[in-house]
Short mmCIF file of C-alpha atoms and ligand atoms in Angstrom, two decimals:
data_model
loop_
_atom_site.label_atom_id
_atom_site.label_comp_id
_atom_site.label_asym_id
_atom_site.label_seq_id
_atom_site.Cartn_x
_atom_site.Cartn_y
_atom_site.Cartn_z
CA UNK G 5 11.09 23.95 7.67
CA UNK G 6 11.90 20.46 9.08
CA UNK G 7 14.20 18.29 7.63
CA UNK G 8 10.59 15.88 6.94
CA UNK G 9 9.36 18.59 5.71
CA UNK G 10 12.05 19.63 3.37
CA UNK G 11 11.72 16.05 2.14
CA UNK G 12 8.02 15.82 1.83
CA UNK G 13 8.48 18.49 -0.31
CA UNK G 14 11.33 17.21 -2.54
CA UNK G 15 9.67 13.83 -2.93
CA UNK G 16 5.86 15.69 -4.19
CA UNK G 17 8.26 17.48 -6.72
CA UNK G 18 9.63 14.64 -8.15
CA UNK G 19 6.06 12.62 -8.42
CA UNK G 20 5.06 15.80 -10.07
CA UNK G 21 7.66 15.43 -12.41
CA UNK G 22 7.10 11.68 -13.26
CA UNK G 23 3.43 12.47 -13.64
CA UNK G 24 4.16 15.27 -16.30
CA UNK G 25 6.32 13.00 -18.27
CA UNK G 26 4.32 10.39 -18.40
CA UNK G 27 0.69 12.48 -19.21
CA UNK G 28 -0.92 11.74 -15.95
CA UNK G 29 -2.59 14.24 -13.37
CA UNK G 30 -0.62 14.36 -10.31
CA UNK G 31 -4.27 14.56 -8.73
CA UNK G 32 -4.52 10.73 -9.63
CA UNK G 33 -1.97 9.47 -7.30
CA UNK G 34 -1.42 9.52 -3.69
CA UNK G 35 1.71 9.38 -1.65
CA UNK G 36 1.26 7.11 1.56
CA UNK G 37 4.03 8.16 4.00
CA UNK G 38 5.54 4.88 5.27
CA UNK G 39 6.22 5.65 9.24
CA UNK G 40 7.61 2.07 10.27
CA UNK G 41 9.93 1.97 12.74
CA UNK G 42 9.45 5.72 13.04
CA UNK G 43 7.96 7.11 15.87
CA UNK G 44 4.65 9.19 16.29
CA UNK G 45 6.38 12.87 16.34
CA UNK G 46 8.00 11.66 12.99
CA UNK G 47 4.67 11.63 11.82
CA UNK G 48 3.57 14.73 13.56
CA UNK G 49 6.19 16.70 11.87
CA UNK G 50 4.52 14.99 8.19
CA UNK G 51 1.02 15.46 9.20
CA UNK G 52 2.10 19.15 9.79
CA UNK G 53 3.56 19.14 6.43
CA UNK G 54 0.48 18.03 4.80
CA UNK G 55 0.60 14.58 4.59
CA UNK G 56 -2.11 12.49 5.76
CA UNK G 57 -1.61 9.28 4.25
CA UNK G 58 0.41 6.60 6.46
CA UNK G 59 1.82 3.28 5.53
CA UNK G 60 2.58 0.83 8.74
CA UNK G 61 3.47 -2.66 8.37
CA UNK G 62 3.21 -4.01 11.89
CA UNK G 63 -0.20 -3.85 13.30
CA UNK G 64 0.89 -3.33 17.34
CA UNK G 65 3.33 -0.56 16.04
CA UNK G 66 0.40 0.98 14.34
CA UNK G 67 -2.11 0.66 17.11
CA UNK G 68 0.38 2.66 19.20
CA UNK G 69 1.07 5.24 17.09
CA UNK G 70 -2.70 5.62 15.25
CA UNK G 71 -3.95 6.58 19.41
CA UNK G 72 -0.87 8.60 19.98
CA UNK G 73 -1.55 10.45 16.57
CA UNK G 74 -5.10 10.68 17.55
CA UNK G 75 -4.53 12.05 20.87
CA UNK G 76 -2.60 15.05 19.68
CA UNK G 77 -5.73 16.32 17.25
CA UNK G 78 -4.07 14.65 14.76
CA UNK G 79 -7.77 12.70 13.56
CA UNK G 80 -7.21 13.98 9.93
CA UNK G 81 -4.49 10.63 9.15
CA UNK G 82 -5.40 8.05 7.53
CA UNK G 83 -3.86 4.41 7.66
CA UNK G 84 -2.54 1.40 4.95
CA UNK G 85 -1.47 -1.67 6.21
CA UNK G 86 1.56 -2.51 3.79
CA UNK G 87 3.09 -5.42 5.77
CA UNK G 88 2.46 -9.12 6.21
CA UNK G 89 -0.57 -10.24 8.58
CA UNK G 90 -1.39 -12.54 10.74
CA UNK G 91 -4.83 -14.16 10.82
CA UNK G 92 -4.92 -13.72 14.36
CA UNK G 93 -4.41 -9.72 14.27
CA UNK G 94 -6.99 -9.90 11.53
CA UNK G 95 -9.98 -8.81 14.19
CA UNK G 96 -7.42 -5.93 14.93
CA UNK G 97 -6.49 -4.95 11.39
CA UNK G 98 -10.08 -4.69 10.40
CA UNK G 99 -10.69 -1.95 12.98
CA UNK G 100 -7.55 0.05 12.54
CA UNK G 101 -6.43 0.35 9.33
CA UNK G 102 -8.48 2.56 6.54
CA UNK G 103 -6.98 0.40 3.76
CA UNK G 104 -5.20 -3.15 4.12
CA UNK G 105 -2.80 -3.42 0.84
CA UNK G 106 -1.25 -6.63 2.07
CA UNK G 107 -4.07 -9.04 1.80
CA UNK G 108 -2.13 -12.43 0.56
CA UNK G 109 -4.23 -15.40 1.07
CA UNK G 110 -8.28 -16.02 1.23
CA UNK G 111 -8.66 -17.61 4.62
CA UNK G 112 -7.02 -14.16 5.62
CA UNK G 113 -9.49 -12.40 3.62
CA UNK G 114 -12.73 -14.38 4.91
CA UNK G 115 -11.40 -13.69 8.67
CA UNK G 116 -10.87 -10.20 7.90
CA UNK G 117 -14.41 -10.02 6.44
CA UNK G 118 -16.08 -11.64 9.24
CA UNK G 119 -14.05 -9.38 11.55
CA UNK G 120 -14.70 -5.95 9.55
CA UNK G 121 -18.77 -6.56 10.11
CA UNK G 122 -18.77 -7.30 13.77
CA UNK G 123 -18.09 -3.64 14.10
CA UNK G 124 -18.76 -1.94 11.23
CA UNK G 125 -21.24 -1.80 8.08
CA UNK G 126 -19.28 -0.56 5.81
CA UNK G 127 -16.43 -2.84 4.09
CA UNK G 128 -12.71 -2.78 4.49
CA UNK G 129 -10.84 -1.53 1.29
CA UNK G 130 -8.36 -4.13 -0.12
CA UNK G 131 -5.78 -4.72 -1.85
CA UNK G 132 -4.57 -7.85 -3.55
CA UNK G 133 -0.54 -8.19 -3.14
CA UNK G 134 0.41 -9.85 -6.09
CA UNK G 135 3.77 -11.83 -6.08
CA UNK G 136 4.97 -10.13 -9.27
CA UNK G 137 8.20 -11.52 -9.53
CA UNK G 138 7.06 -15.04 -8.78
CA UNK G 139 9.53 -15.35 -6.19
CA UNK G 140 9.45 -18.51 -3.77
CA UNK G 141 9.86 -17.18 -0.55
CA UNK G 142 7.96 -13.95 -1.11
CA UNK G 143 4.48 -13.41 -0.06
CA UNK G 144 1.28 -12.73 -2.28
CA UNK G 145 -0.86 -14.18 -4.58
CA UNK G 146 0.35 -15.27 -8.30
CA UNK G 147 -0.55 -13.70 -11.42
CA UNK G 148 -1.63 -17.08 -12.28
CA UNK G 149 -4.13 -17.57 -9.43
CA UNK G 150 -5.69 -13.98 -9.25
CA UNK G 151 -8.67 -14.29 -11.45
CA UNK G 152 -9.48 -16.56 -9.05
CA UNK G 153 -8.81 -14.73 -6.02
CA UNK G 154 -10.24 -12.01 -6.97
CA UNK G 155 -13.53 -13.03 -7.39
CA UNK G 156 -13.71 -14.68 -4.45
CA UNK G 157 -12.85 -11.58 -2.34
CA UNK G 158 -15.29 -9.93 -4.45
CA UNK G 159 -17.90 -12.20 -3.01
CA UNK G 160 -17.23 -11.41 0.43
CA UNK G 161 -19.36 -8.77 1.80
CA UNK G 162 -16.92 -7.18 4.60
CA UNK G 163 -14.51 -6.05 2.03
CA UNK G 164 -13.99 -4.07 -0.53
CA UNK G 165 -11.38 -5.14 -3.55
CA UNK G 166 -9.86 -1.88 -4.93
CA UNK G 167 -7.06 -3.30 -6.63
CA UNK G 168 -3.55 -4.81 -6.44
CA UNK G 169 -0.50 -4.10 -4.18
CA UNK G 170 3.09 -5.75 -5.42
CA UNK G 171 6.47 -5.49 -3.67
CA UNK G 172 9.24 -6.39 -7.12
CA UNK G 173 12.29 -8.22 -6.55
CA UNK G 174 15.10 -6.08 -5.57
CA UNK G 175 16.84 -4.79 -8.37
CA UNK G 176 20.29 -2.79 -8.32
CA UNK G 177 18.78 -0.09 -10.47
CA UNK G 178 15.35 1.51 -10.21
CA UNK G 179 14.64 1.55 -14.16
CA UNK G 180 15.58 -2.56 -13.78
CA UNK G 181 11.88 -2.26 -11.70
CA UNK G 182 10.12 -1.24 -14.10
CA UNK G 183 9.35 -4.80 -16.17
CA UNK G 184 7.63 -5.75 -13.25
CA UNK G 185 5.86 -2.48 -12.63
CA UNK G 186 4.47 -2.54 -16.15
CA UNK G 187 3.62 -6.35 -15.27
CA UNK G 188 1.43 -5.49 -12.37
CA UNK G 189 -0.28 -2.84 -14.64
CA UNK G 190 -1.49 -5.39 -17.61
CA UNK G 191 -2.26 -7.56 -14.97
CA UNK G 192 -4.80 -5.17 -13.38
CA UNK G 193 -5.61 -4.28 -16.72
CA UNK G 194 -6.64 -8.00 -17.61
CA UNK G 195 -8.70 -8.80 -14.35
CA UNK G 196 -11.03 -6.13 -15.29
CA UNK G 197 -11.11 -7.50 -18.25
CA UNK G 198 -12.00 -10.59 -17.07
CA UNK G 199 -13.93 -10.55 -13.60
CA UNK G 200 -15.38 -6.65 -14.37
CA UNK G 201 -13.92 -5.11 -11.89
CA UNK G 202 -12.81 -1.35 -11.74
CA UNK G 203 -9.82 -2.56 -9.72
CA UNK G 204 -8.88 1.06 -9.62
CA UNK G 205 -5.72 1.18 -7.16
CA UNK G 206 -1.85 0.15 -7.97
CA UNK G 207 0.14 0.33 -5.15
CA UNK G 208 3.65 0.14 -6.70
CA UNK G 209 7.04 1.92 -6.21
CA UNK G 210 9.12 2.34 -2.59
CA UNK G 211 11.61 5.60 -2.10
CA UNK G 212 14.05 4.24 -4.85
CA UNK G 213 11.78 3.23 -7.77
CA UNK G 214 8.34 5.74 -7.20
CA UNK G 215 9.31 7.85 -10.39
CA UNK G 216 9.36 4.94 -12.71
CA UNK G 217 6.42 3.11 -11.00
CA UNK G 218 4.48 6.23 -11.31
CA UNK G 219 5.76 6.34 -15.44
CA UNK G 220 4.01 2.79 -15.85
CA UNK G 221 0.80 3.50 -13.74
CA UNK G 222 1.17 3.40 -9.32
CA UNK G 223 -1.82 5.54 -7.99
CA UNK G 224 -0.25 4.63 -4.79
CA UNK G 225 3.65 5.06 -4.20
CA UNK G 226 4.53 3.63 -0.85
CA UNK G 227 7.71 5.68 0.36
CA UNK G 228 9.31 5.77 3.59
CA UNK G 229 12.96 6.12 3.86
CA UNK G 230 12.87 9.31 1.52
CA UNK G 231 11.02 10.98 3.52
CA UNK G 232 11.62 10.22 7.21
CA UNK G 233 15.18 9.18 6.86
CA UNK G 234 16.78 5.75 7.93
CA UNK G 235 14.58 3.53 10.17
CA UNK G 236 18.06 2.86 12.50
C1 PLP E 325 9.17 -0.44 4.28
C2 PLP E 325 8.27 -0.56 3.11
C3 PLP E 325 8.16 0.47 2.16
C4 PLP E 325 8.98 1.74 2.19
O1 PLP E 325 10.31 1.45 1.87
P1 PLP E 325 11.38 2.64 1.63
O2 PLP E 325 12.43 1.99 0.83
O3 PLP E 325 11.82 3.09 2.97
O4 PLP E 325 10.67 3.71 0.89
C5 PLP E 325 7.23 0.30 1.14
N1 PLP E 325 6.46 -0.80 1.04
C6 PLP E 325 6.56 -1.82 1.92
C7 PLP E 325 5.70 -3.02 1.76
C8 PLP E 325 7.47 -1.73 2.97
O5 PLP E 325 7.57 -2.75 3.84
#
């Protein structure tokens, strides 16, 4: 086996694990390999490993990579974009990416709307990253504004809201995450409270924190350096 392999393995093990002590079916939560930095044999090795879920946060990176993957048979991958964008690599975004999980502002969401139906009928799948820690230089939307926010991306027919993304302040210790993953989970839980939503997806939890964000709730763990190594 591969050493990505070998950690593939070890990190579905451990999200097992989490899942059994908290009561949930591991069936309800999927691992999105985040291949940054890493290039497109990295991901080979995964997608020959099982995995078929990819996390990029750059979207020229991805476009490179996504053909390169594509060109090797490798059409069974799927894509997240997990990192900040641009409004002017919206047009791009929109035809790349299966899911974008980084959607922080509406006039990004109305361009990637407008974008998403030049090409194609069916709407892009969102994300709303929530700034969970309320941090000033971090982006996302508050848990103030998202009621808001929400239902204004509802409104707009080339997307798709599915639920909410958050990226915690660091924290020295993974169980010091968990406040804020429990945070993003009564949030969620509130906006479909309020706008009616299923707002199905939480995308919480990177390679040091996925077992406790999957204790309070992630359907989607985000986790890169566990499983390809460091990005150099
Ligand atoms: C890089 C990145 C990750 C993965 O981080 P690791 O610590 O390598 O697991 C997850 N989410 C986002 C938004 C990232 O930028």
């Amino acid at each position: 086996m591969s050493l990505i392999a070998d950690q593939l393995a070890m990190v579905r093990r451990r999200m097992a694990a989490a899942c059994e002590r908290a009561g949930r079916e591991v069936a309800s939560v999927r691992l999105v390999a985040v291949s940054k930095h890493q290039p497109a044999a990295a991901v080979g090795e995964a997608l020959a490993a099982g995995q078929t879920l990819f996390g990029e946060n750059y979207v020229q990176e991805a476009r490179e990579k996504i053909s390169q993957i594509a060109g090797t048979g490798g059409s069974g991958a799927g894509w997240h974009l997990i990192g900040p964008l641009q409004r002017n690599k919206a047009k791009e975004a929109a035809r790349l990416f299966d899911m974008v999980e980084s959607l922080d502002a509406l006039p990004l969401a109305e361009e990637l709307s407008r974008r998403r139906l030049e090409f194609l009928a069916t709407p892009l799948p969102v994300l709303m990253q929530i700034n969970i820690g309320n941090e000033p230089q971090k982006a996302g939307f508050s848990p103030e504004e998202a009621a808001a926010a929400a239902l204004h991306i509802a409104g707009l027919p080339g997307l798709r809201l599915r639920g909410l993304m958050a990226i915690p302040p660091f924290t020295p210790t993974a169980e010091e995450a968990r406040p804020y993953f429990r945070a993003l989970r009564r949030l969620a839980e509130a906006l479909r409270e309020t706008t009616g939503m299923p707002l199905e997806e939480l995308s919480m939890g990177m390679s040091q924190d996925y077992e406790i964000a999957l204790e309070e709730g992630a359907t989607l763990v985000r986790v890169g350096s566990a499983i390809f190594g460091s990005r150099g």
